[in-house]
Coordinates of C-alpha atoms in Angstrom, one line a residue:
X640 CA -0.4 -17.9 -6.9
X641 CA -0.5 -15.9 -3.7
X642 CA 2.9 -14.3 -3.4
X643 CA 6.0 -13.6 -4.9
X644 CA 9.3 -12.8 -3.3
X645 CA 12.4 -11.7 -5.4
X646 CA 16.1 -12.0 -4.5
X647 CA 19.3 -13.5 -6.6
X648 CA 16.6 -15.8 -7.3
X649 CA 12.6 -15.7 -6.9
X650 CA 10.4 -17.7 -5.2
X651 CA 6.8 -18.3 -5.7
X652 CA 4.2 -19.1 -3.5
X653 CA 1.2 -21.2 -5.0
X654 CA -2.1 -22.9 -3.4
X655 CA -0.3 -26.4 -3.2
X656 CA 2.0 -28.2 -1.4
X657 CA 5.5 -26.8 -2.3
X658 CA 7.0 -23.5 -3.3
X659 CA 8.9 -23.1 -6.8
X660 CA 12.5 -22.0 -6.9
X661 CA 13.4 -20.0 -10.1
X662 CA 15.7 -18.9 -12.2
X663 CA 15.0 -15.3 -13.0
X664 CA 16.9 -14.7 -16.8
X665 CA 15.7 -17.4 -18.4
X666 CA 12.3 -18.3 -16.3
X667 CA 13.7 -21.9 -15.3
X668 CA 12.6 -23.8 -12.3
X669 CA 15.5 -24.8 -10.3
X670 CA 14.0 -26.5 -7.0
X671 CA 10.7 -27.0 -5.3
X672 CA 10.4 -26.8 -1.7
X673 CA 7.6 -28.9 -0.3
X674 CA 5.1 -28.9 2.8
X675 CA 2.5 -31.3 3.3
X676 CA -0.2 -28.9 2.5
X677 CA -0.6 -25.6 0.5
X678 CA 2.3 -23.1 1.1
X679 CA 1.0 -19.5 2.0
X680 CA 3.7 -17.6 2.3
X681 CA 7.9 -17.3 1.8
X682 CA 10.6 -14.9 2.1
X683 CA 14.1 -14.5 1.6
X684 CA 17.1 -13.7 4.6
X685 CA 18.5 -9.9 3.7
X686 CA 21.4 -11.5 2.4
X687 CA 19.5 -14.2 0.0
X688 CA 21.0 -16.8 1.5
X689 CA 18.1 -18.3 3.1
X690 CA 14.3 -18.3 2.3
X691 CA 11.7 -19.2 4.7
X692 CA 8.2 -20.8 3.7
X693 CA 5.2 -20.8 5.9
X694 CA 2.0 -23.5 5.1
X695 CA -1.0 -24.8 6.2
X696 CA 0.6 -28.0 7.4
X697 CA 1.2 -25.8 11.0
X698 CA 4.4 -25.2 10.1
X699 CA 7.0 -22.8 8.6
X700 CA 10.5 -24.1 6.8
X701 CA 13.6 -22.4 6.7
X702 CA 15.8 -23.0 3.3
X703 CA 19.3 -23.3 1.9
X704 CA 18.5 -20.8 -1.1
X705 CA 22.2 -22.1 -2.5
X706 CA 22.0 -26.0 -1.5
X707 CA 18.4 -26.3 -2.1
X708 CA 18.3 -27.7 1.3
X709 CA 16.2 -27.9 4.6
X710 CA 18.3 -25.3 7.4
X711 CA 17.3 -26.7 10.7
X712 CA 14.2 -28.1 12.5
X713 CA 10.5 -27.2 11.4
X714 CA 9.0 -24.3 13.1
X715 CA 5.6 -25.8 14.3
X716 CA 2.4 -24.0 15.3
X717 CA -0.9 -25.4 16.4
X718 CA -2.7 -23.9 13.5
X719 CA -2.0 -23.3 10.1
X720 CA 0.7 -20.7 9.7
X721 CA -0.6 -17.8 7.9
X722 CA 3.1 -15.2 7.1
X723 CA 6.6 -15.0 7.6
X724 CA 9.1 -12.8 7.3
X725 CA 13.1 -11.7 8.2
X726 CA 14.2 -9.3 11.0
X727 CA 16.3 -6.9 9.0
X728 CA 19.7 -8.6 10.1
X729 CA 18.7 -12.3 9.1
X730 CA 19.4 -13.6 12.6
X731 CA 15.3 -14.4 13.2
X732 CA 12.3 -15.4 11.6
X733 CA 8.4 -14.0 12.6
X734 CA 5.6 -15.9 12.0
X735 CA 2.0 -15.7 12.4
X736 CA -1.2 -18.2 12.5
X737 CA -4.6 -19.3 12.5
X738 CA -3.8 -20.5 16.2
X739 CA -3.9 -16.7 17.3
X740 CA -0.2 -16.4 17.9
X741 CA 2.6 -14.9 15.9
X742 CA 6.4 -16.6 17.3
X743 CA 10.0 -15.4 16.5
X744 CA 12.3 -17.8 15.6
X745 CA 16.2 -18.3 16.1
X746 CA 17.6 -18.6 12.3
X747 CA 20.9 -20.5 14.1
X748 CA 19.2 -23.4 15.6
X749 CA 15.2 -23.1 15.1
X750 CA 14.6 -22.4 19.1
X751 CA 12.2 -20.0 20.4
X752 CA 13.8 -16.3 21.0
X753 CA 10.3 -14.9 22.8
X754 CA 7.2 -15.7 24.4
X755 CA 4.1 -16.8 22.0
X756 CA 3.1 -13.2 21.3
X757 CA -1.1 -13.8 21.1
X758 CA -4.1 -11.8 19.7
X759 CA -7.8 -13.3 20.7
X760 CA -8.2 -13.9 16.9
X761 CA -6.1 -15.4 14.1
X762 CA -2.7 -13.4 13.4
X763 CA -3.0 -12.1 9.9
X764 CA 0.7 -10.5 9.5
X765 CA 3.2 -10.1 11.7
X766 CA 6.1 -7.6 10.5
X767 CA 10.0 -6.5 12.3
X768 CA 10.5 -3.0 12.5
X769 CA 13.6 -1.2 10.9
X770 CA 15.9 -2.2 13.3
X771 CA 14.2 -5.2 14.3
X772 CA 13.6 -4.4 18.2
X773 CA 9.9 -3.7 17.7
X774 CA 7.4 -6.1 16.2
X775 CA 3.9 -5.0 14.3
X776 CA 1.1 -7.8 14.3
X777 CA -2.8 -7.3 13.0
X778 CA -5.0 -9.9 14.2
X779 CA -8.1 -10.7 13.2
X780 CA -9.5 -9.2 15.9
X781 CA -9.2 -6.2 14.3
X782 CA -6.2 -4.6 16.5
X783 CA -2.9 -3.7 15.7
X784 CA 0.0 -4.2 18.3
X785 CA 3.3 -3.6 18.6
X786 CA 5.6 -5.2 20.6
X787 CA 9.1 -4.9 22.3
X788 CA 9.7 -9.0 22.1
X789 CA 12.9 -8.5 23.4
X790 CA 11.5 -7.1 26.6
X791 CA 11.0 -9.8 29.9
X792 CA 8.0 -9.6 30.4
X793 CA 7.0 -9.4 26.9
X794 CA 6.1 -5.5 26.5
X795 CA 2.5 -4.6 24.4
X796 CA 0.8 -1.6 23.3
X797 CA -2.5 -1.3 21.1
X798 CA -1.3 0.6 18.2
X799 CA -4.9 0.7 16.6
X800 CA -8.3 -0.8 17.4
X801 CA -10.2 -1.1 14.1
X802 CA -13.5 -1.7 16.1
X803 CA -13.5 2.2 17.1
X804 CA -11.1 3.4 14.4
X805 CA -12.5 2.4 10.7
X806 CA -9.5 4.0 9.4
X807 CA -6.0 4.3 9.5
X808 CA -3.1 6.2 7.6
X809 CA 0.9 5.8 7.6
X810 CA 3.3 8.6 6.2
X811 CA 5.7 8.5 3.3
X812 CA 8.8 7.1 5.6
X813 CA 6.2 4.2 7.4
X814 CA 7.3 5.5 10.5
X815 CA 4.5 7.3 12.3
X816 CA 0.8 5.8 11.7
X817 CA -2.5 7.8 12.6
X818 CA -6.3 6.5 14.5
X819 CA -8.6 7.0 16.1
X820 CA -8.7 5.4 19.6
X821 CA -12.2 6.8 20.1
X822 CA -14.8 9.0 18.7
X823 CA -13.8 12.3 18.9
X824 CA -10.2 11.3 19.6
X825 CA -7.1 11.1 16.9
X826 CA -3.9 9.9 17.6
X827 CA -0.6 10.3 16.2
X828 CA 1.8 7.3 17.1
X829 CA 5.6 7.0 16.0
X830 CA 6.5 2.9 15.6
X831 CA 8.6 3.4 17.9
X832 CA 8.5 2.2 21.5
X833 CA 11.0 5.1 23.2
X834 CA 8.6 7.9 21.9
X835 CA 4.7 8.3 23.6
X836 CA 2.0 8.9 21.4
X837 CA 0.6 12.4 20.2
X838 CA -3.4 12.1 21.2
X839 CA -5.3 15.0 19.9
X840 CA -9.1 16.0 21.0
X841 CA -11.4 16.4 17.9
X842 CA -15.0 17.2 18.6
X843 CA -17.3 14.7 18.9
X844 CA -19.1 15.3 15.8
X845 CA -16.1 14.3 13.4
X846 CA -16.0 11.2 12.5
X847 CA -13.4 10.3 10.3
X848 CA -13.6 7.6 7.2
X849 CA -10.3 8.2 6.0
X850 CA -7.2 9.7 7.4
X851 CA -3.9 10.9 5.8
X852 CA -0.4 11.9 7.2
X853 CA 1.7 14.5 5.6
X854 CA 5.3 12.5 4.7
X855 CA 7.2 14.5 7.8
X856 CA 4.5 13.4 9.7
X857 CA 3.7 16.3 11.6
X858 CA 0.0 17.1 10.3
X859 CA -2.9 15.1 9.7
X860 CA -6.1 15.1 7.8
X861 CA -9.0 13.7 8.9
X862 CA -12.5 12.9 6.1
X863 CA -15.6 12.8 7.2
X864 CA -18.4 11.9 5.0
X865 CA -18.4 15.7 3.8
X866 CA -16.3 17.9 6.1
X867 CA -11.9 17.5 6.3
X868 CA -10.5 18.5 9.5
X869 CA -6.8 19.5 9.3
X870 CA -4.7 18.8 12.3
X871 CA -1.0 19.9 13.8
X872 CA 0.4 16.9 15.2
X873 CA 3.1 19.5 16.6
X874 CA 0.5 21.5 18.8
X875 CA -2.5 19.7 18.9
X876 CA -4.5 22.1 17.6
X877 CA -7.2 22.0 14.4
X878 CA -5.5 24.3 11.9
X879 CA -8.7 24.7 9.1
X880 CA -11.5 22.8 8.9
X881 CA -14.2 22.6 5.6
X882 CA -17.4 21.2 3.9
X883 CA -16.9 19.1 0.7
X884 CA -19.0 19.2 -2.0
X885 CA -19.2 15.4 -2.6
X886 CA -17.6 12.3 -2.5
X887 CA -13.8 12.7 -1.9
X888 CA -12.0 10.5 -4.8
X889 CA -8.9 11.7 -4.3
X890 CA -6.2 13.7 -1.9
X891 CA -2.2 14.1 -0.7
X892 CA -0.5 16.9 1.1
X893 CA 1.9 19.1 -1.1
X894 CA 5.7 18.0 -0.9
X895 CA 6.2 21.3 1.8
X896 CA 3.4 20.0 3.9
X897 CA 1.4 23.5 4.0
X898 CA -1.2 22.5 1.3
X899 CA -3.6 19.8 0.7
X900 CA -4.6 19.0 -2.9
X901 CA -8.5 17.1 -2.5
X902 CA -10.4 16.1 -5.9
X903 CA -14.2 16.1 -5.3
X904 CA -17.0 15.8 -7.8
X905 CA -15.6 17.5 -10.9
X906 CA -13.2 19.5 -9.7
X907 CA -9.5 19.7 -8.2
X908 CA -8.7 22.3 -5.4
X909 CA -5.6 23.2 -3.4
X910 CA -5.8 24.5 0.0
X911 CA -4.0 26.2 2.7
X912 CA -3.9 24.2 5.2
X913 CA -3.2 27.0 7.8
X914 CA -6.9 28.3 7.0
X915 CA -8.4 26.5 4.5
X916 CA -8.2 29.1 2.2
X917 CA -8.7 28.2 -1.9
X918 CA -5.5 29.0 -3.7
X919 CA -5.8 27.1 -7.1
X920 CA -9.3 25.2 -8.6
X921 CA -9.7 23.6 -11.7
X922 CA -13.0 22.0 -12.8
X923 CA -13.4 19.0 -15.2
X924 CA -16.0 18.6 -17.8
X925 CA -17.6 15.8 -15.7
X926 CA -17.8 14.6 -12.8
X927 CA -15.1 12.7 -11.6
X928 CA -14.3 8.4 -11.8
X929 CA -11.4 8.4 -10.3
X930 CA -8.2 10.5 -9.6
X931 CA -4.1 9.9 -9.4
X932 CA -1.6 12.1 -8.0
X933 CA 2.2 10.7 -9.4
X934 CA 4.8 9.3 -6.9
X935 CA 6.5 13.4 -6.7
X936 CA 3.7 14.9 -6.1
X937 CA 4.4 17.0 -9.3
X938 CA 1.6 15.5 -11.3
X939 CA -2.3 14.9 -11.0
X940 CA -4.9 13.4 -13.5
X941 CA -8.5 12.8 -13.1
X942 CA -10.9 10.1 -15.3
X943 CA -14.3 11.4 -15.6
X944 CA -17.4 9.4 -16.1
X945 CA -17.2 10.1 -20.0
X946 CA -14.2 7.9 -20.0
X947 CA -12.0 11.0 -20.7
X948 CA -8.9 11.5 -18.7
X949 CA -7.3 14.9 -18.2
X950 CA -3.6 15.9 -16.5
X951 CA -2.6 18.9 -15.0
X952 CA 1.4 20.2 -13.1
X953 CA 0.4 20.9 -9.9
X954 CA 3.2 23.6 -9.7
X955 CA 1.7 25.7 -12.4
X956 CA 1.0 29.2 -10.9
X957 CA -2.5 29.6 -12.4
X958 CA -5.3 26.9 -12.5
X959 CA -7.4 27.3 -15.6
X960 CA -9.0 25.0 -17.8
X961 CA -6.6 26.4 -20.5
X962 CA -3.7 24.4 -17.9
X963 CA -5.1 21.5 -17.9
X964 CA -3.7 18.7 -20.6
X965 CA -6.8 17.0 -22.6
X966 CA -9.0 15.2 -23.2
X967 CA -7.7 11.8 -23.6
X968 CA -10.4 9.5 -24.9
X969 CA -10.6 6.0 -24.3
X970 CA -13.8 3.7 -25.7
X971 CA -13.9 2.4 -22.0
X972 CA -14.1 3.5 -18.0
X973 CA -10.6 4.4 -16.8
X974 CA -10.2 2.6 -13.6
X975 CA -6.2 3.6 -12.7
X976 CA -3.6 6.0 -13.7
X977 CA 0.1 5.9 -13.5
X978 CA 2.9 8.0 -14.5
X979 CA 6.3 7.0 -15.8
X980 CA 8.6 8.6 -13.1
X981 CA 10.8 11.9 -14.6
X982 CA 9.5 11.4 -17.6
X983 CA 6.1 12.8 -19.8
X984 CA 4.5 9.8 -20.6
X985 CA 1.5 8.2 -18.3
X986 CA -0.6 4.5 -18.7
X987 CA -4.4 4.3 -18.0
X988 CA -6.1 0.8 -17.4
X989 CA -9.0 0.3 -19.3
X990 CA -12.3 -1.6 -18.7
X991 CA -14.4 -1.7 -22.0
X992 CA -16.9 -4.4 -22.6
X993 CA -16.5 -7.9 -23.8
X994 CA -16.6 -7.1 -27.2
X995 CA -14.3 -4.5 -27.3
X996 CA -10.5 -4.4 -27.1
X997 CA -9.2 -4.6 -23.7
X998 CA -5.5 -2.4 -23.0
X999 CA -3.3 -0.8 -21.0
X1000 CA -2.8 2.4 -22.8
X1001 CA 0.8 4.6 -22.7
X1002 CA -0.1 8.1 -23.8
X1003 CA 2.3 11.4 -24.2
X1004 CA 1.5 14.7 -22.5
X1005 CA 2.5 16.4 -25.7
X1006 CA 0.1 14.4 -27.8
X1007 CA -4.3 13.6 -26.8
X1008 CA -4.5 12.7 -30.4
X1009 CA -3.7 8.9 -29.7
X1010 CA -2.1 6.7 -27.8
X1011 CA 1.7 6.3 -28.1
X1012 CA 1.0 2.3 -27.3
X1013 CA -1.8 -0.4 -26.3
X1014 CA -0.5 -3.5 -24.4
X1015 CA -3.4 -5.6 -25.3
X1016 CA -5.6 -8.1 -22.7
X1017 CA -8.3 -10.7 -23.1
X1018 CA -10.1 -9.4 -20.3
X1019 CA -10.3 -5.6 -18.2
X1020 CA -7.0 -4.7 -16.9
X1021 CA -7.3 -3.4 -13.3
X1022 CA -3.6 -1.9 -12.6
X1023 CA -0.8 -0.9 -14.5
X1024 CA 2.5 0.5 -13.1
X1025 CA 6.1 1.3 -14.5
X1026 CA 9.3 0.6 -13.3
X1027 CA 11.5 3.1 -11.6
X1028 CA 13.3 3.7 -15.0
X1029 CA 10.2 4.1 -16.7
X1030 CA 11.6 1.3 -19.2
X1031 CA 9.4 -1.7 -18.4
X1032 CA 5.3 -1.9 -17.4
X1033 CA 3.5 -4.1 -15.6
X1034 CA 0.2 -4.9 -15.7
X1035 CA -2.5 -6.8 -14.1
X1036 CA -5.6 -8.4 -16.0
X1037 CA -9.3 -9.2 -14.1
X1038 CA -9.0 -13.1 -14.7
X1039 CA -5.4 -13.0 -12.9
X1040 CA -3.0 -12.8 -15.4
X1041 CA -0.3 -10.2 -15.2
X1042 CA 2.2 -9.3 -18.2
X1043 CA 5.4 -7.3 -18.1

């Protein structure tokens, strides 16, 4: 299975030659929707009325979600049609292909509404924009584009080239994204095509490896293999700049912007991002696996390489290892964290060996003693996540199988 959409009813996308309508109470299949060869991709209209399907018969499908029922002409490319999706209002339909062109659709009557919009290599997504006047493709030529396709002529601009810019970051609302367009060179682009770009002169020494927006969007940070550069999309100017210590496993700006919270070797640090300036450290008993900040930005927890996970609140005053919650063991390496949303409870995905058992693990701040629960697996589970209510978990296995 390659994708899943949900609506009033799901639809799932599988490596053969139809997609599978179902019925989501009781898990019944109530239609299959064929193409003469493997289905990569579907959708549904805002409204659910209609689903799209995309396969590699070079063609895309539009769908009566109610009637079960072909809605209009096939879409045809030359190639093998890769992704579709919905502008916001329902009225037209994106697609993009192994032919090296993504096309928008008319949902009315199937007819063309723009130019072939092309890349030099493959179109690998191709994605409307909020109020479906801009449209964002990536091509396998490793550039990202957006375009006004309601424009005559058809109006492009390079929104990243991953040849010069190995990394790129979007902020909280997806509406600004950060690049490089050149060594030495960051820029700071709003998706969206009335407002220029923000290009701000690093020196040529940085070189960043990973990038991240603050969610207003108005600072950036910029990791290099050791040193973080902290940037003012308002002024242009670097506002601190430091050295690591290590390897940088984890970071995210504090919810007011003026702090940035980095986990590096065996320790968590907050800094002011005006200077650079330490306020808060805590160090870990070993050297961190891998670190988690929650969706609030209240919350952090770090798994060491001794397969013990601490968590500490991030708006405690004063950092001390007498703050910190833990240890909570596990018998295996702790590859993800996640924590149920208002509430004091947290799951950890755990990788033992093939003799051991194999869970997702729900623990209680309140209690490192044990578990609260293990959802069981056959095999290592990878990812585990909870619902916005906190009242239902996913989680996802190494051999592909995923259990709620």
């Amino acid at each position: 299975v390659t994708g899943v959409q949900t609506c009033a009813l799901p639809i799932s996308i599988a490596e053969q030659d139809e997609a599978l309508l179902w019925d989501l109470p009781n898990g019944r299949l109530v239609a299959r929707l064929p193409h003469n060869n493997w289905v990569s991709d579907g959708a549904f209209s805002p409204d659910g009325t209609l689903a799209v399907t995309a396969g590699y018969d070079l063609s895309a499908n539009l769908w009566n979600v109610r009637e079960r029922t072909r809605h209009g002409p096939t879409l045809r490319h030359l190639h093998n049609v890769f992704q579709c999706a919905f502008s916001p209002d329902g009225a037209f339909v994106a697609t993009s292909s192994f032919d090296q062109t993504a096309q928008i659709w008319r949902v009315e009557n199937g007819a063309k509404a723009s130019p072939a919009i092309k890349h030099s290599g493959r179109v690998q997504q191709a994605v409307f924009s909020r109020n479906g006047a801009n449209l964002l493709t990536v091509g396998a030529d490793n550039f990202i584009r957006l375009w006004e396709w309601r424009a005559e002529p058809l109006a492009r601009r390079t929104v990243s080239d991953l040849n010069r810019s190995p990394s790129a970051a979007l902020n909280a609302a997806a509406d600004r994204i950060a690049y490089c367009s050149a060594p030495g060179t960051l820029v700071v682009e709003p998706l969206s095509a009335s407002v220029a770009p923000i290009e701000i002169a690093l020196d040529s020494r940085v070189s960043p490896k990973r990038l991240l927006l603050s969610e207003d969007g108005k600072r950036v940070a910029a990791r290099g293999k050791m040193e973080t550069v902290v940037v003012s999309a308002e002024d242009k100017r670097i506002k601190a700049r430091w050295l690591g210590e290590s390897a940088l496993k984890a970071w995210r700006f504090g919810r007011s912007g003026g702090v940035l919270y980095e986990a590096e070797g065996s320790r968590l640090a907050s800094r002011r991002i005006d200077d650079g300036e330490i306020l808060n450290q805590v160090e870990f008993p070993n050297e961190i696996r891998s670190a988690f900040f929650d969706a609030s930005g209240d919350w952090f927890a770090a798994a060491t390489i001794s397969n013990e996970v601490f968590a500490i609140h991030l708006g405690v005053p004063d950092w001390s290892e007498r703050s910190r919650i833990g240890p909570f063991r596990h018998p295996g390496p702790v590859v993800h964290i996640a924590f149920a949303p208002g509430q004091d409870r947290f799951v950890t995905s755990v990788r033992t060996s093939d003799y051991d058992p194999q869970a997702a693990w729900v623990w209680s701040l309140r209690d490192t003693n044990a578990p609260v629960r293990k959802f069981p697996h056959h095999d290592g589970v990878w990812h585990a996540e909870f619902s916005r209510d906190g009242k239902r978990l996913a989680t996802a296995s190494e051999i592909g199988r995923a259990h709620v």
